[in-house]
Coordinates of C-alpha atoms in Angstrom, one line a residue:
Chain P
X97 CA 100.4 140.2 17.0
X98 CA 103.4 140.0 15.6
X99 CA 105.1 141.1 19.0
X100 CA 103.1 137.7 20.2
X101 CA 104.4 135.6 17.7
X102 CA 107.7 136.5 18.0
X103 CA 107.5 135.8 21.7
X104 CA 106.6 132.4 20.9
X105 CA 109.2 131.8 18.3
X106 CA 112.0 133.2 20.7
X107 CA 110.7 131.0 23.6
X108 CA 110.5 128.2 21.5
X109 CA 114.2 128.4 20.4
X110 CA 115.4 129.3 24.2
X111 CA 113.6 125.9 25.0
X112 CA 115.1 123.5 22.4
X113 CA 118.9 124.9 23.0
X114 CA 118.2 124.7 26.8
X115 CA 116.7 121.2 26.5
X116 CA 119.8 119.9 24.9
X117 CA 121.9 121.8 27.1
X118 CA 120.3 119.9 29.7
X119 CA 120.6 116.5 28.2
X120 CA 123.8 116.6 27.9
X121 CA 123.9 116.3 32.1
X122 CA 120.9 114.4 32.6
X123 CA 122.2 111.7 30.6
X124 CA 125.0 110.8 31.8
X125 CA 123.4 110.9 35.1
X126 CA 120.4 109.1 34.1
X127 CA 123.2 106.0 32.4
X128 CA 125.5 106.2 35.6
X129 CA 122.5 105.8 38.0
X130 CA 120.7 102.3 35.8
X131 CA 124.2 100.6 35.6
X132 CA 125.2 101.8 39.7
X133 CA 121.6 100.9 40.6
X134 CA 122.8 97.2 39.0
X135 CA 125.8 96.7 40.8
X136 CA 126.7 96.4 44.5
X137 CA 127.1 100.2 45.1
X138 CA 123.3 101.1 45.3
X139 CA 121.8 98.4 47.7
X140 CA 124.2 99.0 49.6
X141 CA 124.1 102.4 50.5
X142 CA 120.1 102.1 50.4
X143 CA 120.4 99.7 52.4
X144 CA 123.0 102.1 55.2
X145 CA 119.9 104.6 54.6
X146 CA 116.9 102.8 54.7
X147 CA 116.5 103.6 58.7
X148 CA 116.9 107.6 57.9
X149 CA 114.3 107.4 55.0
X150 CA 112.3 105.2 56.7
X151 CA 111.4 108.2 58.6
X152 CA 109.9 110.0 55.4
X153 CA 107.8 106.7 54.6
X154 CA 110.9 106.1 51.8
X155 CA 112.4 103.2 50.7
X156 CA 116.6 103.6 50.7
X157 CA 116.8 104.0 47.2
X158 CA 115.1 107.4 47.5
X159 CA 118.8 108.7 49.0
X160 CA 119.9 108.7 45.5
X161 CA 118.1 111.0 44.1
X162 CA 118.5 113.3 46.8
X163 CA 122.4 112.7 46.6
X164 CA 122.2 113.4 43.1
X165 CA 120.3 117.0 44.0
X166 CA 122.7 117.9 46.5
X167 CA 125.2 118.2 44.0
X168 CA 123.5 119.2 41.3
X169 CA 120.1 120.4 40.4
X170 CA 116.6 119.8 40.1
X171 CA 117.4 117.9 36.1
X172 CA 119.5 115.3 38.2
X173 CA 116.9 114.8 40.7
X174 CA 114.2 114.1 38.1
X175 CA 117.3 112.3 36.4
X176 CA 118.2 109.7 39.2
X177 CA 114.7 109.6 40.3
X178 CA 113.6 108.2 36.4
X179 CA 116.1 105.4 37.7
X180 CA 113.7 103.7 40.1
X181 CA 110.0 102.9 40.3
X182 CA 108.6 105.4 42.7
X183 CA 105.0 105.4 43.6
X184 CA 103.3 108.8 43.7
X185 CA 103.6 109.6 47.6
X186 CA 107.4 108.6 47.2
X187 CA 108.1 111.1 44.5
X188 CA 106.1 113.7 45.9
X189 CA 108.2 113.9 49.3
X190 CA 111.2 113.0 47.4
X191 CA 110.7 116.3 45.2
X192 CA 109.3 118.5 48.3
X193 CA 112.9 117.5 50.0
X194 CA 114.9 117.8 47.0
X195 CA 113.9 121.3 46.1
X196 CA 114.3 122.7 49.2
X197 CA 118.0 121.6 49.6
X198 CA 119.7 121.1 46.3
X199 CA 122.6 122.6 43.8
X200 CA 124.5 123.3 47.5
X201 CA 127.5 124.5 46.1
X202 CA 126.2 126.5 43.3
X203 CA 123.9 128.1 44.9
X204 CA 126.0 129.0 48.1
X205 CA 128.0 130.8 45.7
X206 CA 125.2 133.1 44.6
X207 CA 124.3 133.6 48.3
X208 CA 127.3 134.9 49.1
X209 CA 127.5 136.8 45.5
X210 CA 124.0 138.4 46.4
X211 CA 125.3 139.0 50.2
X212 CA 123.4 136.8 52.3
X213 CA 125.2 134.9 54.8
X214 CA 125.9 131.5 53.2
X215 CA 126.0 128.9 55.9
X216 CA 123.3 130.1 57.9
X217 CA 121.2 129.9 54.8
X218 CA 122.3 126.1 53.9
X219 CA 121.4 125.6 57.4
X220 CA 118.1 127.0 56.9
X221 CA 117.5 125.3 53.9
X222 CA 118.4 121.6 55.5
X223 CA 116.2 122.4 58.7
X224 CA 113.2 123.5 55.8
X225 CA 113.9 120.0 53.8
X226 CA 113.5 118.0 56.9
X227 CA 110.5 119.5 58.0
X228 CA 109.1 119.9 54.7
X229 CA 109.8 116.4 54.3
X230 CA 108.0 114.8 57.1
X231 CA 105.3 117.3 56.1
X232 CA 104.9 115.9 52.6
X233 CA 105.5 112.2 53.8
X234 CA 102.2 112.7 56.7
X235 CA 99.7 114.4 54.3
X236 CA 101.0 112.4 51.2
X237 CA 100.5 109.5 53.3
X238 CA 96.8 110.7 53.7
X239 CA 95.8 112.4 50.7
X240 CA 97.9 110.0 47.7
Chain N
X139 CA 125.5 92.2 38.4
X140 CA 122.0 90.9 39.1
X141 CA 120.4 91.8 35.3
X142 CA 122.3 90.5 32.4
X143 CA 124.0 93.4 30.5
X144 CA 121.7 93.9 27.2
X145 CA 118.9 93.8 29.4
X146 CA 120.8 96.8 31.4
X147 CA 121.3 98.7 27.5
X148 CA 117.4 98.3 26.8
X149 CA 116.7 100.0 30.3
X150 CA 119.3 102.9 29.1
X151 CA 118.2 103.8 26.0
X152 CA 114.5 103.0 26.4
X153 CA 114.9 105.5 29.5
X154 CA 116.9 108.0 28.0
X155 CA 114.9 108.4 25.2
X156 CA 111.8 109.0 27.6
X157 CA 113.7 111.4 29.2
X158 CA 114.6 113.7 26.7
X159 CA 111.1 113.2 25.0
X160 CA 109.8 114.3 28.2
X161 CA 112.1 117.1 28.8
X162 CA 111.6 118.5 25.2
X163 CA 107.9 118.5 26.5
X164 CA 108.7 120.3 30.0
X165 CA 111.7 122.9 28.1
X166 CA 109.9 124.2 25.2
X167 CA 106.1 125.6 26.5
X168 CA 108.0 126.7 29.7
X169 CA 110.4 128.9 27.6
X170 CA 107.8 129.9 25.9
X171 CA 105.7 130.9 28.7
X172 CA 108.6 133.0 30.3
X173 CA 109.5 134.9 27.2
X174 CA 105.2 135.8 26.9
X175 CA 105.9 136.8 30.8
X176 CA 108.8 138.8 29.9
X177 CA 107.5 140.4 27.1
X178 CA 104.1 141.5 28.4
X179 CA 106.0 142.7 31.9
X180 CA 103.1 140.3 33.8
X181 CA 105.9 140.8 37.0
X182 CA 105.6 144.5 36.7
X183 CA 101.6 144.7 36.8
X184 CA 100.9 142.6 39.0
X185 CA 103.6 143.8 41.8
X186 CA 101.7 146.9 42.5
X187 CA 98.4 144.8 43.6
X188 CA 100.1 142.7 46.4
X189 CA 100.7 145.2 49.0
X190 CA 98.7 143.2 51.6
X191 CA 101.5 139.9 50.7
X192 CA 104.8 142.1 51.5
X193 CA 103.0 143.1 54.9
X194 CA 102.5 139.6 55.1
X195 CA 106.3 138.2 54.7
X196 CA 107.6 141.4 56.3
X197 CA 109.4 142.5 53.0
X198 CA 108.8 146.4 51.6
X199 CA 107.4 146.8 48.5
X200 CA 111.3 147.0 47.0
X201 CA 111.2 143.4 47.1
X202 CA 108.5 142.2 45.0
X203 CA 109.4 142.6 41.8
X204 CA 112.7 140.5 42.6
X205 CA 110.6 138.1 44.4
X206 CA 108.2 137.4 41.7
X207 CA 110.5 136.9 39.1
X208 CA 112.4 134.6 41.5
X209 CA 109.1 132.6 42.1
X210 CA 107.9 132.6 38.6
X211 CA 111.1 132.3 36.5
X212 CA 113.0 130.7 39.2
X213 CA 116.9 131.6 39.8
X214 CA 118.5 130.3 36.8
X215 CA 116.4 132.5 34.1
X216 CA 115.6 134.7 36.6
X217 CA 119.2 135.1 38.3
X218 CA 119.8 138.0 35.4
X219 CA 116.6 139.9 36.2
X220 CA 117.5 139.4 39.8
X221 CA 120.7 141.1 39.6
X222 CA 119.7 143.9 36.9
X223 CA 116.8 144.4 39.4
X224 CA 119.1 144.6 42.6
X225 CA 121.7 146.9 41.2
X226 CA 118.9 149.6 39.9
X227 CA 117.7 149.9 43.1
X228 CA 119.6 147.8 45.7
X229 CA 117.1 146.2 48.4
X230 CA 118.0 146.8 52.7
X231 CA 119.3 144.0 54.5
X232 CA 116.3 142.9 56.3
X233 CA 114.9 142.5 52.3
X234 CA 117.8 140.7 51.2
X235 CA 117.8 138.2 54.0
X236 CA 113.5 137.6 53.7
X237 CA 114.0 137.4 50.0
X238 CA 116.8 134.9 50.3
X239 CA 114.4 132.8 52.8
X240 CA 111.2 133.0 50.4
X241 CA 113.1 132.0 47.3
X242 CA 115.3 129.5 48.8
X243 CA 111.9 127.5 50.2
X244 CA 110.6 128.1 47.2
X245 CA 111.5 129.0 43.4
X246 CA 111.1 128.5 40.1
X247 CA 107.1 127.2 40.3
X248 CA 106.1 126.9 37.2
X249 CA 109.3 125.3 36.2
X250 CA 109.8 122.7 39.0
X251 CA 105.8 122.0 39.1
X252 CA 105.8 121.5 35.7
X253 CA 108.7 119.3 35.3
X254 CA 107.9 117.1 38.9
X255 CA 104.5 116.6 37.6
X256 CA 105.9 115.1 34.4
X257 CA 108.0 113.3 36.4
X258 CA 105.0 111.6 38.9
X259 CA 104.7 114.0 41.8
X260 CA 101.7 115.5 43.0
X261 CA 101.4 118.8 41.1
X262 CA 99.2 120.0 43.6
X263 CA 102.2 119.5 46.6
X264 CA 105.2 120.4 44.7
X265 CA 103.2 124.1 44.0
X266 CA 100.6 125.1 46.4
X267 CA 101.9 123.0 49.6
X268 CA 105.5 124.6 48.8
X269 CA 104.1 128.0 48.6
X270 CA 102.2 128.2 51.7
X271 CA 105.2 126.6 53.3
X272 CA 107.8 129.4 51.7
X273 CA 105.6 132.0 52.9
X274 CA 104.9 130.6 56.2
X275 CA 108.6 130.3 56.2
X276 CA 109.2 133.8 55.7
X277 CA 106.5 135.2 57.7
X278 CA 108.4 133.2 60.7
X279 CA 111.9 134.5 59.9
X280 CA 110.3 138.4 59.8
X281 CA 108.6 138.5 63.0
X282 CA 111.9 136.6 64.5
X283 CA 113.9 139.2 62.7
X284 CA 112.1 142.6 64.2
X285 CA 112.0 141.0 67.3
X286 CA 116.1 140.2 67.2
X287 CA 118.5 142.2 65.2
X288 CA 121.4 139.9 64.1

């Protein structure tokens, strides 16, 4: 029991001090996205993208998001995506993409760190997100 | 500017707020639920009962403690483990490269599930359609690889 409880205490703490630790990026990202998503930068390059997300049944604004993940990690994505006013199907393809190809650079590191070739992994992964995409966007399209 | 600027602030700290409200939600059970998974070595009992699911991704049984704790915890708690695990006993190269195309279709379930759903996604898509897809993936990837050294 007191094994148990001690578990839960420990997990507990882990949580809070990684939740702020996570703030402090998601933020920021979060601010940045509401004021961009206000000026000219946004609709404009939704607007460059809508044909390529078009073929996931996305709007353009969806690229931001995965922008955001490509760089980063799976807190932007659910960062930029709390920007916008996604319907169910739209965030569920958006997050199928997304967590198939994100955190590129980081996590090409600990590819090559681990020993696995790096490129022909990213390659992998972008091939996966596309057809893991279009996957999502047909049965979300059905079953959402 | 299309939205008057204090309209813009309400939208940032209304949202923010959410956000880390929601977060605190996601962070804290999830931590809470690894550390239970650590403690009680879940990984470690259930590896020996999934024989049947290494012949079916083509890995040896080497790589399923690493590639449950890469599922479950996902890489960031579980890149640690993952290194500990590989170092004690250091997995062959046709391992390495499955595991690398299991976990990079899919990690981190219960974290990214958990934290998509709060977010609006389908739960259901974001975990057992990404599953199926990762090992579908990695099935693929081992019948290409004994066919095709490279």
């Amino acid at each position: 029991m007191a094994v148990f409880l001690k578990a839960i205490l420990n997990g507990a703490l882990k949580g809070l001090k990684t939740a702020l630790m996570l703030l402090r990026i998601m933020v920021p990202i979060y601010l940045a996205v509401v004021v961009l998503k206000h000026t000219e930068v946004f609709p404009f390059l939704a607007d460059r993208m809508a044909p390529v997300m078009a073929v996931f049944g996305l709007p353009g604004d969806a690229v931001v998001p995965m922008v955001a993940g490509v760089f980063s990690d799976e807190y932007a994505i659910v960062a930029a995506m709390g920007g916008f006013a996604f319907d169910k199907a739209a965030l569920t393809t958006i997050a199928m993409i997304c967590l198939c190809f994100h955190s590129i650079p980081v996590e090409a590191v600990i590819t090559r760190q681990i020993g696995m070739p790096a490129w022909r992994m990213t390659l992998f992964r972008f091939g996966l997100a596309v057809l893991t995409g279009l996957l999502a966007s047909v049965l979300g399209g059905l079953a959402l | 500017m299309n939205a008057p600027w204090d309209a813009i602030a309400l939208e940032m700290g209304q949202g923010a707020l959410a956000m880390a409200f929601n977060l605190l939600k996601v962070i804290i059970p999830l931590m809470v639920g690894i550390e239970l998974i650590l403690t009680y070595g879940v990984v470690e009992k259930i590896a020996p009962k999934l024989g049947w699911f290494c012949r079916l991704i083509g890995v040896s049984r080497d790589a399923i403690v690493p590639l449950l704790v890469g599922l479950l915890l996902g890489v960031t708690y579980g890149a640690g483990a993952l290194a500990e695990i590989n170092r004690r006993t250091p997995l062959s190269k046709n391992d390495l490269t499955l595991l690398g195309v299991f976990l990079f279709s899919c990690h981190g379930i219960i974290e990214t599930t958990y934290l998509f759903w709060m977010a609006g996604a389908s739960a259901l898509f974001v975990s057992v359609l990404r599953l199926a897809i990762a090992v579908a993936a990695t099935a693929v990837a081992a019948r290409f690889m004994a066919n095709r050294r490279f």
